[in-house]
Amino acid sequence: MDANKELMEALNQIEKEKDISKDILLEAIENSLLAACKNQYGKADNIKVAVDRETGAFSVYAEKEIVEEVEDDVLQISLAEAKLKFPRRKLEIGDVVNIEVTPKNFGRIAAQKAKQVVVQKIREEERKALYNQYFTKERDIVTGIVQRYQGNNISINLGKVDAVLMENEQIRGEVFRPTERIKLYVLKVEDTTRGPRITVSRTHPELVKRLFEAEVTEVRDGTVEIRSISREAGARTKMAVSSNDPNVDPVGACVGVNGARVNAIVDELRGEKIDIINWSDDPAELIENALSPAKVVSVEVSKEEKSARVIVPDYQLSLAIGREGQNARLAARLTGYKIDIKSESQINGYYEEEQWQEQGEEWPEEEWQEEGWQEEQPSEE
């Protein structure tokens, strides 16, 4: 079979299987051959290489200007010689003609170059296609298969490419087995010469948000909106939701029948607790909701200072603060307010102390004074 025909059939096959345009490959081959020709002809910028799109035949042409007197035979041709080469064309001084200068051994050179270019171009296009495929998944969730531990990092297979779950993006205490399937949040996709480099996370708050979008139809279609979210990965997440439809309960939609929807996400996050609360444009109401499951007596808000004083029943104080201050800390991040929490007896004692001091008497030290105000400053995220 003719070598040129073989090349065209190979390019057609590549176009079909790899989804790489034949024209892109032929153009790359032409550019590669042009560079080879310029090495042979020196600095002849008038050299052009063409590949016939039907037959695959290679030709090398030199663009020459028709002049009365030739001073540079590389760039110029006389009118008489031009008319001899192109007897059917009406030519004049100043016209440009293409003179074929294909070398005798050009077919062999072309075949070698074509093979190199095709292999390189396939790799480039596959890398570009992979990058484009995963770049669209940036800031979204993907399902990956655990491959192996690389030191403290984990290699995750995403199908056609591997991603890296760095140690600081892993949930503390979470251990995976090889071949285990897990959900991940795509933090960044970078294009490199070795293919896309993908960084993923299990700790990012957006992972929880995307999981709810995937699990809850009302969130996915925009009926229910996730307004704010705060998370301590592996321990607890608080999420404030609202509804754009008065007939749809946003919390109920996210929880699902018998907790089916939220439980599916809790299972994916290996038991991480999730508090879903109603969003409110009233900061006091929002803060009260955010401190759930604790009951609140009253909330005093300072919008200017972005702070709030919360009073809770005595028996609810430890619940409102949470273990190691977690509940209060997450509520502060969720609402964006600095939150001070105090029990009713602490507040009563505070006012009694003021009265004693007004009377000029010394206030006796009590146990509650050592507890003091519980104060949480929302972190900047």
Coordinates of C-alpha atoms in Angstrom, one line a residue:
M1 CA 0.0 0.0 0.0
D2 CA 1.2 3.5 -0.8
A3 CA 2.8 5.2 2.2
N4 CA 0.8 8.4 1.8
K5 CA -2.4 6.4 1.7
E6 CA -1.4 4.5 4.8
L7 CA -0.8 7.8 6.6
M8 CA -4.2 9.2 5.7
E9 CA -5.9 6.0 6.8
A10 CA -4.0 6.1 10.1
L11 CA -5.1 9.8 10.6
N12 CA -8.7 8.9 9.9
Q13 CA -8.5 6.1 12.4
I14 CA -6.9 8.4 15.0
E15 CA -9.6 11.0 14.4
K16 CA -12.3 8.4 15.0
E17 CA -10.8 6.7 18.1
K18 CA -9.0 9.6 19.8
D19 CA -11.3 12.4 18.7
I20 CA -8.4 14.4 17.4
S21 CA -9.1 16.4 14.2
K22 CA -7.2 15.1 11.2
D23 CA -6.7 18.7 10.1
I24 CA -4.9 19.5 13.4
L25 CA -2.6 16.6 12.8
L26 CA -1.9 17.5 9.2
E27 CA -1.2 21.1 10.2
A28 CA 1.2 19.9 12.8
I29 CA 2.9 17.6 10.3
E30 CA 3.3 20.5 7.8
N31 CA 4.8 22.8 10.5
S32 CA 7.3 20.0 11.5
L33 CA 8.3 19.4 7.9
L34 CA 8.6 23.2 7.3
A35 CA 11.1 23.4 10.2
A36 CA 13.1 20.4 8.6
C37 CA 13.1 22.1 5.2
K38 CA 14.3 25.4 6.6
N39 CA 17.2 23.6 8.2
Q40 CA 18.1 22.2 4.8
Y41 CA 17.5 25.5 2.8
G42 CA 18.9 27.8 5.4
K43 CA 16.9 30.9 6.2
A44 CA 14.5 30.6 3.3
D45 CA 11.4 32.1 4.8
N46 CA 9.6 31.7 1.5
I47 CA 9.5 27.9 1.7
K48 CA 6.0 26.3 2.2
V49 CA 5.1 22.7 2.8
A50 CA 1.7 21.3 1.9
V51 CA 0.0 18.0 2.5
D52 CA -2.8 17.0 0.1
R53 CA -5.8 16.4 2.3
E54 CA -7.1 13.7 0.0
T55 CA -4.0 11.7 -1.1
G56 CA -1.6 12.6 1.7
A57 CA 1.1 13.6 -0.9
F58 CA 3.8 15.9 0.5
S59 CA 5.0 18.9 -1.6
V60 CA 7.5 21.6 -0.9
Y61 CA 7.1 25.0 -2.5
A62 CA 9.2 28.2 -2.7
E63 CA 7.3 31.4 -3.1
K64 CA 9.1 33.6 -5.6
E65 CA 8.4 37.1 -6.9
I66 CA 8.4 37.7 -10.6
V67 CA 11.0 40.4 -11.5
E68 CA 12.6 41.8 -14.6
E69 CA 16.2 41.0 -13.4
V70 CA 16.8 38.3 -10.9
E71 CA 19.1 39.4 -8.0
D72 CA 18.3 36.6 -5.6
D73 CA 17.3 33.3 -7.2
V74 CA 16.0 31.9 -3.8
L75 CA 13.4 34.6 -3.6
Q76 CA 13.0 35.8 -7.2
I77 CA 12.2 34.4 -10.7
S78 CA 12.3 36.1 -14.1
L79 CA 9.1 36.6 -16.1
A80 CA 10.3 34.4 -18.9
E81 CA 11.1 31.5 -16.6
A82 CA 7.8 31.9 -14.8
K83 CA 5.9 31.8 -18.1
L84 CA 7.8 28.7 -19.0
K85 CA 6.8 26.9 -15.8
F86 CA 3.2 28.2 -15.9
P87 CA 2.3 28.5 -19.6
R88 CA -1.5 28.7 -19.0
R89 CA -1.4 31.5 -16.4
K90 CA -1.4 35.2 -17.2
L91 CA 1.6 36.5 -15.3
E92 CA 3.1 39.9 -14.8
I93 CA 6.0 41.6 -13.0
G94 CA 5.3 41.7 -9.2
D95 CA 3.2 38.5 -9.2
V96 CA 4.1 35.7 -6.7
V97 CA 4.3 32.1 -7.9
N98 CA 4.9 28.8 -6.0
I99 CA 7.8 26.8 -7.5
E100 CA 7.9 23.1 -6.4
V101 CA 11.3 22.3 -4.8
T102 CA 10.5 18.9 -3.2
P103 CA 13.7 17.1 -2.5
K104 CA 14.2 13.5 -3.9
N105 CA 14.4 11.9 -0.5
F106 CA 11.6 14.0 1.0
G107 CA 9.2 11.1 1.2
R108 CA 11.3 9.2 3.7
I109 CA 12.0 12.3 5.7
A110 CA 8.3 13.2 5.6
A111 CA 7.2 9.7 6.8
Q112 CA 9.6 9.9 9.8
K113 CA 8.5 13.4 10.8
A114 CA 4.9 12.5 10.4
K115 CA 5.2 9.6 12.7
Q116 CA 7.0 11.7 15.4
V117 CA 4.5 14.5 15.1
V118 CA 1.4 12.2 15.2
V119 CA 2.7 10.5 18.4
Q120 CA 3.5 13.8 20.0
K121 CA 0.3 15.5 19.0
I122 CA -1.8 12.6 20.3
R123 CA -0.1 12.9 23.7
E124 CA -0.7 16.7 23.7
E125 CA -4.3 16.4 22.7
E126 CA -5.0 13.6 25.2
R127 CA -3.4 15.7 27.9
K128 CA -5.4 18.8 26.9
A129 CA -8.6 16.8 26.7
L130 CA -8.0 15.4 30.2
Y131 CA -7.2 18.8 31.6
N132 CA -10.4 20.3 30.1
Q133 CA -12.5 17.4 31.3
Y134 CA -11.3 17.8 34.9
F135 CA -11.0 21.6 34.9
T136 CA -14.8 21.7 34.6
K137 CA -15.0 19.7 37.8
E138 CA -13.0 22.3 39.8
R139 CA -15.0 23.3 42.9
D140 CA -17.2 20.3 42.5
I141 CA -17.3 16.7 43.9
V142 CA -16.0 13.6 42.2
T143 CA -15.9 9.9 43.2
G144 CA -12.4 8.4 43.4
I145 CA -10.9 5.0 44.2
V146 CA -8.2 4.9 46.8
Q147 CA -5.0 3.6 45.2
R148 CA -2.2 3.7 47.8
Y149 CA -0.6 5.8 50.6
Q150 CA 2.4 7.9 49.5
G151 CA 3.9 8.9 52.8
N152 CA 1.1 10.8 54.5
N153 CA -0.6 11.6 51.2
I154 CA -3.1 9.4 49.4
S155 CA -3.2 8.7 45.7
I156 CA -6.8 8.6 44.4
N157 CA -7.8 7.3 40.9
L158 CA -10.5 9.4 39.3
G159 CA -10.8 7.3 36.2
K160 CA -8.4 8.6 33.6
V161 CA -6.1 10.4 35.9
D162 CA -4.9 10.2 39.5
A163 CA -5.4 12.9 42.1
V164 CA -3.6 13.6 45.4
L165 CA -5.3 13.9 48.7
M166 CA -2.8 15.8 50.8
E167 CA -2.3 15.2 54.5
N168 CA -3.8 18.6 55.4
E169 CA -6.9 17.9 53.3
Q170 CA -7.6 14.6 55.1
I171 CA -10.0 14.2 58.0
R172 CA -8.0 13.4 61.2
G173 CA -8.4 9.7 62.1
E174 CA -10.0 8.8 58.7
V175 CA -8.3 5.7 57.3
F176 CA -9.0 4.2 53.8
R177 CA -8.4 0.8 52.3
P178 CA -7.2 0.3 48.7
T179 CA -10.0 0.1 46.1
E180 CA -12.4 1.9 48.5
R181 CA -14.7 4.5 46.7
I182 CA -14.9 7.9 48.3
K183 CA -16.3 11.4 47.5
L184 CA -13.9 14.2 47.2
Y185 CA -14.0 18.0 46.6
V186 CA -11.8 19.2 43.7
L187 CA -9.8 22.1 45.0
K188 CA -7.5 22.8 42.0
V189 CA -6.7 21.5 38.6
E190 CA -3.3 22.4 37.1
D191 CA -2.0 21.8 33.6
T192 CA 1.4 20.2 33.5
T193 CA 3.6 18.5 30.8
R194 CA 2.8 15.1 32.5
G195 CA -1.0 15.8 32.5
P196 CA -3.4 17.5 34.8
R197 CA -2.4 17.7 38.5
I198 CA -5.5 17.5 40.6
T199 CA -5.7 18.4 44.3
V200 CA -8.7 17.2 46.3
S201 CA -10.1 17.6 49.8
R202 CA -12.2 15.8 52.3
T203 CA -12.2 18.7 54.8
H204 CA -13.5 21.6 52.8
P205 CA -17.0 22.9 53.8
E206 CA -18.1 22.9 50.2
L207 CA -17.8 19.1 50.1
V208 CA -20.8 19.0 52.4
K209 CA -22.7 21.5 50.3
R210 CA -22.0 19.6 47.1
L211 CA -23.1 16.3 48.7
F212 CA -26.4 17.9 49.6
E213 CA -26.8 19.2 46.1
A214 CA -26.3 15.7 44.8
E215 CA -28.6 14.1 47.4
V216 CA -31.4 16.6 47.7
T217 CA -33.5 17.4 44.6
E218 CA -34.8 20.7 46.1
V219 CA -31.2 21.9 46.7
R220 CA -30.1 20.9 43.2
D221 CA -33.0 22.7 41.4
G222 CA -32.7 25.8 43.6
T223 CA -35.9 25.5 45.6
V224 CA -33.9 25.1 48.8
E225 CA -30.9 27.3 49.1
I226 CA -27.9 26.7 51.4
R227 CA -27.2 30.2 52.8
S228 CA -24.2 29.5 55.1
I229 CA -22.1 26.6 56.2
S230 CA -19.5 26.0 58.9
R231 CA -17.6 22.8 59.5
E232 CA -15.1 21.1 61.7
A233 CA -14.3 18.1 59.5
G234 CA -14.9 14.7 61.0
A235 CA -16.7 16.2 64.0
R236 CA -19.6 18.5 63.2
T237 CA -21.1 20.7 60.4
K238 CA -23.7 23.4 60.8
M239 CA -25.7 24.5 57.8
A240 CA -28.3 27.2 57.4
V241 CA -31.0 26.8 54.7
S242 CA -33.9 28.7 53.3
S243 CA -36.7 28.0 50.8
N244 CA -37.8 29.9 47.8
D245 CA -41.1 28.1 47.9
P246 CA -43.4 28.7 50.9
N247 CA -44.8 25.2 50.5
V248 CA -41.4 23.6 50.9
D249 CA -39.8 23.1 54.4
P250 CA -36.1 23.6 53.7
V251 CA -34.9 21.7 56.8
G252 CA -37.3 18.8 56.2
A253 CA -36.2 18.6 52.5
C254 CA -32.6 18.3 53.6
V255 CA -33.3 15.8 56.3
G256 CA -35.6 13.6 54.2
V257 CA -38.1 11.0 55.2
N258 CA -36.9 9.3 58.4
G259 CA -33.6 11.2 58.0
A260 CA -32.8 9.2 54.8
R261 CA -31.1 12.1 52.9
V262 CA -29.0 13.5 55.7
N263 CA -28.1 10.0 56.9
A264 CA -26.7 9.2 53.5
I265 CA -24.4 12.2 53.7
V266 CA -23.4 11.4 57.3
D267 CA -22.5 7.9 56.2
E268 CA -20.3 9.3 53.4
L269 CA -18.6 11.5 56.0
R270 CA -18.0 8.6 58.4
G271 CA -20.4 9.7 61.1
E272 CA -19.8 13.4 61.1
K273 CA -22.8 15.1 62.8
I274 CA -24.8 17.6 60.7
D275 CA -27.0 20.3 62.2
I276 CA -29.5 21.8 59.7
I277 CA -31.1 25.0 60.7
N278 CA -33.5 27.6 59.2
W279 CA -31.8 30.7 57.9
S280 CA -33.2 34.1 59.0
D281 CA -32.4 37.6 57.9
D282 CA -32.9 38.6 61.6
P283 CA -29.4 38.1 63.2
A284 CA -30.9 37.4 66.6
E285 CA -33.2 34.7 65.3
L286 CA -30.3 33.3 63.2
I287 CA -28.0 33.1 66.2
E288 CA -30.7 31.4 68.2
N289 CA -31.2 28.8 65.5
A290 CA -27.4 28.4 65.1
L291 CA -27.0 27.4 68.7
S292 CA -29.4 24.5 68.3
P293 CA -29.9 22.0 69.9
A294 CA -29.5 24.3 72.9
K295 CA -32.5 26.4 74.0
V296 CA -32.0 30.2 74.2
V297 CA -33.7 32.6 76.6
S298 CA -32.7 35.8 74.8
V299 CA -30.3 37.3 72.3
E300 CA -29.0 40.9 72.3
V301 CA -27.3 41.8 69.0
S302 CA -24.9 44.7 68.1
K303 CA -24.9 44.9 64.3
E304 CA -22.2 47.6 64.4
E305 CA -19.8 45.4 66.4
K306 CA -21.1 42.2 64.8
S307 CA -21.4 40.7 68.3
A308 CA -24.2 39.1 70.3
R309 CA -24.9 38.3 74.0
V310 CA -26.9 35.1 74.4
I311 CA -28.6 34.0 77.7
V312 CA -29.5 30.4 78.1
P313 CA -31.1 28.4 80.9
D314 CA -28.5 27.0 83.4
Y315 CA -29.1 23.4 82.4
Q316 CA -28.5 24.4 78.7
L317 CA -25.1 26.2 79.2
S318 CA -22.8 23.3 78.5
L319 CA -25.0 22.2 75.5
A320 CA -24.9 25.7 74.1
I321 CA -21.1 26.0 74.4
G322 CA -20.5 22.4 73.3
R323 CA -17.6 20.1 73.9
E324 CA -14.5 22.3 73.9
G325 CA -16.6 25.2 72.7
Q326 CA -17.4 23.5 69.4
N327 CA -21.1 24.4 69.2
A328 CA -20.5 28.1 70.0
R329 CA -17.5 28.2 67.6
L330 CA -19.5 26.7 64.7
A331 CA -22.4 29.0 65.4
A332 CA -20.1 32.0 65.3
R333 CA -18.6 31.0 62.0
L334 CA -22.1 30.3 60.5
T335 CA -23.5 33.6 61.5
G336 CA -20.5 35.8 61.2
Y337 CA -21.1 37.2 64.7
K338 CA -18.9 37.1 67.9
I339 CA -21.1 35.3 70.4
D340 CA -20.9 35.6 74.2
I341 CA -22.9 32.9 76.0
K342 CA -24.0 33.1 79.7
S343 CA -26.5 31.2 81.9
E344 CA -29.4 32.9 83.7
S345 CA -27.8 32.4 87.1
Q346 CA -24.6 34.0 85.8
I347 CA -26.6 37.0 84.5
N348 CA -28.5 37.3 87.8
G349 CA -25.3 37.1 89.8
Y350 CA -23.8 39.7 87.6
Y351 CA -26.6 42.2 88.4
E352 CA -26.5 41.3 92.1
E353 CA -22.8 42.1 92.1
E354 CA -23.5 45.5 90.6
Q355 CA -26.1 46.2 93.3
W356 CA -23.6 45.2 96.1
Q357 CA -20.9 47.4 94.6
E358 CA -23.4 50.3 94.4
Q359 CA -24.0 49.9 98.1
G360 CA -20.2 50.0 98.7
E361 CA -20.0 46.4 99.9
E362 CA -17.5 43.8 98.8
W363 CA -19.0 41.0 96.6
P364 CA -18.2 37.5 97.9
E365 CA -16.3 35.3 95.5
E366 CA -18.5 32.6 94.0
E367 CA -17.9 29.6 91.8
W368 CA -19.8 31.0 88.9
Q369 CA -17.4 33.9 88.6
E370 CA -14.6 31.6 87.6
E371 CA -16.6 30.3 84.7
G372 CA -17.0 33.8 83.3
W373 CA -18.4 34.6 79.8
Q374 CA -18.0 32.1 77.1
E375 CA -16.8 34.0 74.1
E376 CA -16.4 32.8 70.5
Q377 CA -14.9 34.9 67.7
P378 CA -15.9 33.7 64.2
S379 CA -12.8 32.7 62.2
E380 CA -12.2 34.3 58.8
E381 CA -12.7 31.7 56.0

